[in-house]
PDB file of C-alpha atoms and ligand atoms in Angstrom:
ATOM      1  CA  UNK L1385      79.445-137.301 -61.122  1.00  0.00           C
ATOM      2  CA  UNK L1386      79.212-134.498 -63.645  1.00  0.00           C
ATOM      3  CA  UNK L1387      81.223-135.237 -66.778  1.00  0.00           C
ATOM      4  CA  UNK L1388      81.099-133.287 -70.025  1.00  0.00           C
ATOM      5  CA  UNK L1389      82.973-134.801 -72.970  1.00  0.00           C
ATOM      6  CA  UNK L1390      83.168-133.191 -76.406  1.00  0.00           C
ATOM      7  CA  UNK L1391      84.233-134.720 -79.709  1.00  0.00           C
ATOM      8  CA  UNK L1392      85.953-132.633 -82.327  1.00  0.00           C
ATOM      9  CA  UNK L1393      87.541-133.158 -85.717  1.00  0.00           C
ATOM     10  CA  UNK L1394      87.235-132.338 -89.390  1.00  0.00           C
ATOM     11  CA  UNK L1395      84.545-133.825 -91.647  1.00  0.00           C
ATOM     12  CA  UNK L1396      84.862-137.598 -91.996  1.00  0.00           C
ATOM     13  CA  UNK L1397      86.964-138.038 -88.851  1.00  0.00           C
ATOM     14  CA  UNK L1398      84.665-140.769 -87.504  1.00  0.00           C
ATOM     15  CA  UNK L1399      83.159-138.991 -84.482  1.00  0.00           C
ATOM     16  CA  UNK L1400      79.636-140.105 -85.269  1.00  0.00           C
ATOM     17  CA  UNK L1401      80.777-143.749 -85.429  1.00  0.00           C
ATOM     18  CA  UNK L1402      82.681-143.559 -82.150  1.00  0.00           C
ATOM     19  CA  UNK L1403      80.205-141.626 -79.979  1.00  0.00           C
ATOM     20  CA  UNK L1404      77.493-144.344 -79.882  1.00  0.00           C
ATOM     21  CA  UNK L1405      80.159-146.995 -79.196  1.00  0.00           C
ATOM     22  CA  UNK L1406      81.404-145.030 -76.185  1.00  0.00           C
ATOM     23  CA  UNK L1407      77.837-144.328 -75.015  1.00  0.00           C
ATOM     24  CA  UNK L1408      77.092-148.059 -75.040  1.00  0.00           C
ATOM     25  CA  UNK L1409      80.284-148.845 -73.097  1.00  0.00           C
ATOM     26  CA  UNK L1410      79.351-146.270 -70.459  1.00  0.00           C
ATOM     27  CA  UNK L1411      75.786-147.589 -70.188  1.00  0.00           C
ATOM     28  CA  UNK L1412      77.170-151.121 -69.786  1.00  0.00           C
ATOM     29  CA  UNK L1413      79.076-149.733 -66.799  1.00  0.00           C
ATOM     30  CA  UNK L1414      75.719-148.338 -65.488  1.00  0.00           C
ATOM     31  CA  UNK L1415      76.534-144.672 -66.080  1.00  0.00           C
ATOM     32  CA  UNK L1416      73.636-142.448 -67.176  1.00  0.00           C
ATOM     33  CA  UNK L1417      74.577-140.861 -70.514  1.00  0.00           C
ATOM     34  CA  UNK L1418      73.073-138.515 -73.079  1.00  0.00           C
ATOM     35  CA  UNK L1419      74.390-138.065 -76.597  1.00  0.00           C
ATOM     36  CA  UNK L1420      73.876-134.733 -78.264  1.00  0.00           C
ATOM     37  CA  UNK L1421      75.426-132.607 -80.992  1.00  0.00           C
ATOM     38  CA  UNK L1422      76.092-129.098 -82.245  1.00  0.00           C
ATOM     39  CA  UNK L1423      74.743-127.278 -84.021  1.00  0.00           C
ATOM     40  CA  UNK L1424      71.485-128.790 -82.786  1.00  0.00           C
ATOM     41  CA  UNK L1425      70.443-130.892 -79.822  1.00  0.00           C
ATOM     42  CA  UNK L1426      67.116-129.142 -79.104  1.00  0.00           C
ATOM     43  CA  UNK L1427      64.263-127.848 -81.294  1.00  0.00           C
ATOM     44  CA  UNK L1428      65.433-124.226 -81.677  1.00  0.00           C
ATOM     45  CA  UNK L1429      69.056-125.229 -82.286  1.00  0.00           C
ATOM     46  CA  UNK L1430      67.923-127.896 -84.782  1.00  0.00           C
ATOM     47  CA  UNK L1431      66.113-125.189 -86.744  1.00  0.00           C
ATOM     48  CA  UNK L1432      69.280-123.057 -86.709  1.00  0.00           C
ATOM     49  CA  UNK L1433      71.257-126.132 -87.842  1.00  0.00           C
ATOM     50  CA  UNK L1434      69.078-126.427 -90.936  1.00  0.00           C
ATOM     51  CA  UNK L1435      69.773-122.769 -91.785  1.00  0.00           C
ATOM     52  CA  UNK L1436      73.517-123.198 -91.237  1.00  0.00           C
ATOM     53  CA  UNK L1437      74.011-126.388 -93.223  1.00  0.00           C
ATOM     54  CA  UNK L1438      71.514-125.926 -96.054  1.00  0.00           C
ATOM     55  CA  UNK L1439      73.550-125.872 -99.299  1.00  0.00           C
ATOM     56  CA  UNK L1440      70.955-123.613-101.024  1.00  0.00           C
ATOM     57  CA  UNK L1441      71.389-120.905 -98.421  1.00  0.00           C
ATOM     58  CA  UNK L1442      72.326-117.571-100.017  1.00  0.00           C
ATOM     59  CA  UNK L1443      75.971-116.596 -99.262  1.00  0.00           C
ATOM     60  CA  UNK L1444      76.231-116.163 -95.492  1.00  0.00           C
ATOM     61  CA  UNK L1445      78.347-113.422 -93.953  1.00  0.00           C
ATOM     62  CA  UNK L1446      80.983-114.984 -91.647  1.00  0.00           C
ATOM     63  CA  UNK L1447      79.732-112.754 -88.798  1.00  0.00           C
ATOM     64  CA  UNK L1448      76.144-113.961 -89.300  1.00  0.00           C
ATOM     65  CA  UNK L1449      77.332-117.570 -89.421  1.00  0.00           C
ATOM     66  CA  UNK L1450      79.259-117.099 -86.166  1.00  0.00           C
ATOM     67  CA  UNK L1451      76.255-115.647 -84.345  1.00  0.00           C
ATOM     68  CA  UNK L1452      73.948-118.445 -85.554  1.00  0.00           C
ATOM     69  CA  UNK L1453      76.326-121.101 -84.158  1.00  0.00           C
ATOM     70  CA  UNK L1454      76.478-119.153 -80.896  1.00  0.00           C
ATOM     71  CA  UNK L1455      72.700-118.712 -80.668  1.00  0.00           C
ATOM     72  CA  UNK L1456      72.232-122.452 -81.184  1.00  0.00           C
ATOM     73  CA  UNK L1457      74.847-123.159 -78.477  1.00  0.00           C
ATOM     74  CA  UNK L1458      73.219-120.787 -75.970  1.00  0.00           C
ATOM     75  CA  UNK L1459      69.866-122.568 -76.281  1.00  0.00           C
ATOM     76  CA  UNK L1460      71.407-126.071 -76.274  1.00  0.00           C
ATOM     77  CA  UNK L1461      73.448-125.249 -73.186  1.00  0.00           C
ATOM     78  CA  UNK L1462      70.451-123.908 -71.216  1.00  0.00           C
ATOM     79  CA  UNK L1463      67.963-126.519 -72.381  1.00  0.00           C
ATOM     80  CA  UNK L1464      70.023-129.723 -72.565  1.00  0.00           C
ATOM     81  CA  UNK L1465      73.649-129.697 -71.406  1.00  0.00           C
ATOM     82  CA  UNK L1466      73.541-127.797 -68.103  1.00  0.00           C
ATOM     83  CA  UNK L1467      70.357-129.545 -66.840  1.00  0.00           C
ATOM     84  CA  UNK L1468      71.895-132.965 -67.608  1.00  0.00           C
ATOM     85  CA  UNK L1469      75.166-132.098 -65.856  1.00  0.00           C
ATOM     86  CA  UNK L1470      73.240-130.916 -62.795  1.00  0.00           C
ATOM     87  CA  UNK L1471      71.604-134.368 -62.668  1.00  0.00           C
ATOM     88  CA  UNK L1472      75.054-136.024 -62.903  1.00  0.00           C
ATOM     89  CA  UNK L1473      74.324-137.409 -66.349  1.00  0.00           C
ATOM     90  CA  UNK L1474      77.417-137.816 -68.533  1.00  0.00           C
ATOM     91  CA  UNK L1475      77.077-135.583 -71.605  1.00  0.00           C
ATOM     92  CA  UNK L1476      78.713-136.696 -74.867  1.00  0.00           C
ATOM     93  CA  UNK L1477      78.543-133.826 -77.344  1.00  0.00           C
ATOM     94  CA  UNK L1478      79.481-134.112 -81.031  1.00  0.00           C
ATOM     95  CA  UNK L1479      81.240-130.750 -81.574  1.00  0.00           C
ATOM     96  CA  UNK L1480      81.159-127.761 -79.224  1.00  0.00           C
ATOM     97  CA  UNK L1481      82.909-124.441 -78.703  1.00  0.00           C
ATOM     98  CA  UNK L1482      86.278-125.560 -80.129  1.00  0.00           C
ATOM     99  CA  UNK L1483      84.530-126.089 -83.482  1.00  0.00           C
ATOM    100  CA  UNK L1484      83.664-122.386 -83.581  1.00  0.00           C
ATOM    101  CA  UNK L1485      87.250-121.390 -82.830  1.00  0.00           C
ATOM    102  CA  UNK L1486      88.587-123.806 -85.473  1.00  0.00           C
ATOM    103  CA  UNK L1487      86.016-123.160 -88.250  1.00  0.00           C
ATOM    104  CA  UNK L1488      84.877-119.543 -87.820  1.00  0.00           C
ATOM    105  CA  UNK L1489      88.030-118.325 -86.058  1.00  0.00           C
ATOM    106  CA  UNK L1490      91.073-120.021 -87.503  1.00  0.00           C
ATOM    107  CA  UNK L1491      89.699-121.205 -90.874  1.00  0.00           C
ATOM    108  CA  UNK L1492      87.419-118.221 -91.691  1.00  0.00           C
ATOM    109  CA  UNK L1493      89.695-115.671 -90.040  1.00  0.00           C
ATOM    110  CA  UNK L1494      87.378-114.115 -87.418  1.00  0.00           C
ATOM    111  CA  UNK L1495      88.927-112.849 -84.189  1.00  0.00           C
ATOM    112  CA  UNK L1496      89.519-115.888 -81.943  1.00  0.00           C
ATOM    113  CA  UNK L1497      89.705-113.818 -78.719  1.00  0.00           C
ATOM    114  CA  UNK L1498      86.262-112.379 -79.513  1.00  0.00           C
ATOM    115  CA  UNK L1499      84.970-115.906 -80.206  1.00  0.00           C
ATOM    116  CA  UNK L1500      86.357-117.097 -76.844  1.00  0.00           C
ATOM    117  CA  UNK L1501      84.466-114.276 -75.118  1.00  0.00           C
ATOM    118  CA  UNK L1502      81.129-115.081 -76.740  1.00  0.00           C
ATOM    119  CA  UNK L1503      81.702-118.774 -76.065  1.00  0.00           C
ATOM    120  CA  UNK L1504      82.172-117.984 -72.383  1.00  0.00           C
ATOM    121  CA  UNK L1505      78.955-115.930 -72.434  1.00  0.00           C
ATOM    122  CA  UNK L1506      76.752-118.544 -74.138  1.00  0.00           C
ATOM    123  CA  UNK L1507      78.099-121.486 -72.089  1.00  0.00           C
ATOM    124  CA  UNK L1508      77.971-119.725 -68.693  1.00  0.00           C
ATOM    125  CA  UNK L1509      81.681-120.513 -68.554  1.00  0.00           C
ATOM    126  CA  UNK L1510      81.151-124.312 -68.368  1.00  0.00           C
ATOM    127  CA  UNK L1511      83.961-125.871 -70.359  1.00  0.00           C
ATOM    128  CA  UNK L1512      84.218-129.528 -71.363  1.00  0.00           C
ATOM    129  CA  UNK L1513      86.087-131.735 -68.873  1.00  0.00           C
ATOM    130  CA  UNK L1514      87.605-133.704 -71.732  1.00  0.00           C
ATOM    131  CA  UNK L1515      87.809-133.071 -75.476  1.00  0.00           C
ATOM    132  CA  UNK L1516      88.690-135.885 -77.856  1.00  0.00           C
ATOM    133  CA  UNK L1517      90.175-134.633 -81.100  1.00  0.00           C
ATOM    134  CA  UNK L1518      89.861-137.119 -83.974  1.00  0.00           C
ATOM    135  CA  UNK L1519      92.756-136.175 -86.190  1.00  0.00           C
ATOM    136  CA  UNK L1520      93.401-137.177 -89.797  1.00  0.00           C
ATOM    137  CA  UNK L1521      94.507-135.459 -93.024  1.00  0.00           C
ATOM    138  CA  UNK L1522      91.840-133.247 -94.600  1.00  0.00           C
ATOM    139  CA  UNK L1523      92.032-135.128 -97.938  1.00  0.00           C
ATOM    140  CA  UNK L1524      91.214-138.411 -96.210  1.00  0.00           C
ATOM    141  CA  UNK L1525      88.408-136.895 -94.113  1.00  0.00           C
ATOM    142  CA  UNK L1526      86.737-135.307 -97.139  1.00  0.00           C
ATOM    143  CA  UNK L1527      87.084-138.536 -99.130  1.00  0.00           C
ATOM    144  CA  UNK L1528      85.355-140.434 -96.324  1.00  0.00           C
ATOM    145  CA  UNK L1529      82.547-137.904 -95.866  1.00  0.00           C
ATOM    146  CA  UNK L1530      81.842-137.740 -99.626  1.00  0.00           C
ATOM    147  CA  UNK L1531      81.743-141.554 -99.821  1.00  0.00           C
ATOM    148  CA  UNK L1532      79.360-141.691 -96.822  1.00  0.00           C
ATOM    149  CA  UNK L1533      77.092-139.044 -98.371  1.00  0.00           C
ATOM    150  CA  UNK L1534      77.003-140.979-101.653  1.00  0.00           C
ATOM    151  CA  UNK L1535      76.330-144.335 -99.950  1.00  0.00           C
ATOM    152  CA  UNK L1536      73.542-142.885 -97.800  1.00  0.00           C
ATOM    153  CA  UNK L1537      72.097-140.562-100.463  1.00  0.00           C
ATOM    154  CA  UNK L1538      72.831-137.503 -98.279  1.00  0.00           C
ATOM    155  CA  UNK L1539      73.339-134.109 -99.921  1.00  0.00           C
ATOM    156  CA  UNK L1540      76.778-132.540 -99.283  1.00  0.00           C
ATOM    157  CA  UNK L1541      76.169-129.709 -96.802  1.00  0.00           C
ATOM    158  CA  UNK L1542      77.286-126.055 -96.979  1.00  0.00           C
ATOM    159  CA  UNK L1543      80.415-126.567 -94.862  1.00  0.00           C
ATOM    160  CA  UNK L1544      81.457-129.794 -96.596  1.00  0.00           C
ATOM    161  CA  UNK L1545      81.431-127.794 -99.858  1.00  0.00           C
ATOM    162  CA  UNK L1546      84.248-125.568 -98.623  1.00  0.00           C
ATOM    163  CA  UNK L1547      87.671-126.002-100.286  1.00  0.00           C
ATOM    164  CA  UNK L1548      90.330-128.512 -99.307  1.00  0.00           C
ATOM    165  CA  UNK L1549      92.411-125.548 -98.102  1.00  0.00           C
ATOM    166  CA  UNK L1550      89.621-124.480 -95.747  1.00  0.00           C
ATOM    167  CA  UNK L1551      89.454-127.990 -94.246  1.00  0.00           C
ATOM    168  CA  UNK L1552      93.249-128.055 -93.906  1.00  0.00           C
ATOM    169  CA  UNK L1553      93.069-124.816 -91.920  1.00  0.00           C
ATOM    170  CA  UNK L1554      90.360-126.332 -89.696  1.00  0.00           C
ATOM    171  CA  UNK L1555      92.602-129.321 -88.991  1.00  0.00           C
ATOM    172  CA  UNK L1556      95.600-127.109 -88.223  1.00  0.00           C
ATOM    173  CA  UNK L1557      93.362-124.974 -86.010  1.00  0.00           C
ATOM    174  CA  UNK L1558      92.226-127.977 -83.999  1.00  0.00           C
ATOM    175  CA  UNK L1559      95.821-129.196 -83.586  1.00  0.00           C
ATOM    176  CA  UNK L1560      96.820-125.745 -82.368  1.00  0.00           C
ATOM    177  CA  UNK L1561      93.958-125.687 -79.842  1.00  0.00           C
ATOM    178  CA  UNK L1562      94.923-129.169 -78.599  1.00  0.00           C
ATOM    179  CA  UNK L1563      98.579-128.180 -78.222  1.00  0.00           C
ATOM    180  CA  UNK L1564      97.531-125.113 -76.205  1.00  0.00           C
ATOM    181  CA  UNK L1565      95.392-127.078 -73.734  1.00  0.00           C
ATOM    182  CA  UNK L1566      96.948-130.534 -73.235  1.00  0.00           C
ATOM    183  CA  UNK L1567      95.086-131.075 -69.935  1.00  0.00           C
ATOM    184  CA  UNK L1568      91.685-131.028 -71.600  1.00  0.00           C
ATOM    185  CA  UNK L1569      92.480-132.403 -75.077  1.00  0.00           C
ATOM    186  CA  UNK L1570      93.402-135.927 -76.133  1.00  0.00           C
ATOM    187  CA  UNK L1571      94.355-136.205 -79.805  1.00  0.00           C
ATOM    188  CA  UNK L1572      93.555-139.572 -81.381  1.00  0.00           C
ATOM    189  CA  UNK L1573      94.736-140.954 -84.722  1.00  0.00           C
ATOM    190  CA  UNK L1574      91.422-141.178 -86.598  1.00  0.00           C
ATOM    191  CA  UNK L1575      92.993-142.903 -89.606  1.00  0.00           C
ATOM    192  CA  UNK L1576      93.268-146.161 -87.607  1.00  0.00           C
ATOM    193  CA  UNK L1577      90.595-148.898 -87.923  1.00  0.00           C
ATOM    194  CA  UNK L1578      87.344-148.333 -85.989  1.00  0.00           C
ATOM    195  CA  UNK L1579      88.204-150.889 -83.256  1.00  0.00           C
ATOM    196  CA  UNK L1580      91.606-149.297 -82.587  1.00  0.00           C
ATOM    197  CA  UNK L1581      90.104-145.800 -82.361  1.00  0.00           C
ATOM    198  CA  UNK L1582      87.367-147.128 -80.078  1.00  0.00           C
ATOM    199  CA  UNK L1583      89.994-148.623 -77.737  1.00  0.00           C
ATOM    200  CA  UNK L1584      91.846-145.292 -77.680  1.00  0.00           C
ATOM    201  CA  UNK L1585      88.589-143.464 -76.866  1.00  0.00           C
ATOM    202  CA  UNK L1586      87.865-145.839 -73.961  1.00  0.00           C
ATOM    203  CA  UNK L1587      91.439-145.475 -72.656  1.00  0.00           C
ATOM    204  CA  UNK L1588      91.086-141.682 -72.690  1.00  0.00           C
ATOM    205  CA  UNK L1589      87.684-141.652 -70.950  1.00  0.00           C
ATOM    206  CA  UNK L1590      87.993-144.374 -68.309  1.00  0.00           C
ATOM    207  CA  UNK L1591      90.300-142.378 -65.972  1.00  0.00           C
ATOM    208  CA  UNK L1592      87.562-139.714 -65.728  1.00  0.00           C
ATOM    209  CA  UNK L1593      85.015-142.187 -64.383  1.00  0.00           C
ATOM    210  CA  UNK L1594      86.584-142.860 -61.005  1.00  0.00           C
TER     211      UNK L1594
HETATM  212  P1  TMP V 818      78.201-132.102 -88.564  1.00  0.00           P
HETATM  213  O1  TMP V 818      77.490-132.072 -87.253  1.00  0.00           O
HETATM  214  O2  TMP V 818      77.484-132.950 -89.540  1.00  0.00           O
HETATM  215  O3  TMP V 818      79.638-132.385 -88.450  1.00  0.00           O
HETATM  216  O4  TMP V 818      78.052-130.649 -89.222  1.00  0.00           O
HETATM  217  C1  TMP V 818      78.286-129.520 -88.549  1.00  0.00           C
HETATM  218  C2  TMP V 818      79.080-128.599 -89.425  1.00  0.00           C
HETATM  219  O5  TMP V 818      79.120-127.321 -88.820  1.00  0.00           O
HETATM  220  C3  TMP V 818      80.531-129.037 -89.601  1.00  0.00           C
HETATM  221  O6  TMP V 818      80.935-128.736 -90.928  1.00  0.00           O
HETATM  222  C4  TMP V 818      81.293-128.146 -88.661  1.00  0.00           C
HETATM  223  C5  TMP V 818      80.468-126.901 -88.629  1.00  0.00           C
HETATM  224  N1  TMP V 818      80.540-126.155 -87.382  1.00  0.00           N
HETATM  225  C6  TMP V 818      81.085-124.873 -87.389  1.00  0.00           C
HETATM  226  O7  TMP V 818      81.523-124.402 -88.435  1.00  0.00           O
HETATM  227  N2  TMP V 818      81.115-124.171 -86.218  1.00  0.00           N
HETATM  228  C7  TMP V 818      80.603-124.661 -85.040  1.00  0.00           C
HETATM  229  O8  TMP V 818      80.628-123.979 -84.011  1.00  0.00           O
HETATM  230  C8  TMP V 818      80.032-125.992 -85.056  1.00  0.00           C
HETATM  231  C9  TMP V 818      79.473-126.563 -83.789  1.00  0.00           C
HETATM  232  C10 TMP V 818      80.033-126.694 -86.234  1.00  0.00           C
END
């Protein structure tokens, strides 16, 4: 069974806590699973990720930023996602094409129809079967991600340094995308405790396993 699930949400929405929990549940049910992420997931895309997120990067033109995310996605798709799907391995991907529409399209103001076209090109038209949107207010997400960075001694990355307004636009963008494609999206309340969110994730995914 080929199943491609993506996880979307603003910074601090808890995706990276929930993805391993779901992966373990699926493995317990004897499903082969890989966990991957964007930008990144293979050596070339990981190098592009470092360029994109490095806080010391000189100011990046929005058009250049868009093309770097797309280049990373093209390589990741060819090298990791499509080969896994062909082998009927379930792919859990932390962020994917909706992130580009929400961040570079809706929040930065680039043309979303153009972004959709390039997304189709770099993904060979393979869309996620299910997209889980972890939704919470931008203030709360940024508070959580700053606390996590402090606790783990991680430097705040280039995107996390964007304004609260930018992150609010990303959230609104994601909600708009979810409202426009209710078949593919499930929106989860990411402000709930971890166990409650994990139960909601399992409830959303289990129907796709039969
Ligand atoms: P993260 O993997 O630690 O969440 O960091 C990735 C950052 O890159 C996050 O701020 C969202 C951003 N991003 C985009 O702006 N566009 C994209 O297409 C993707 C995949 C991520």
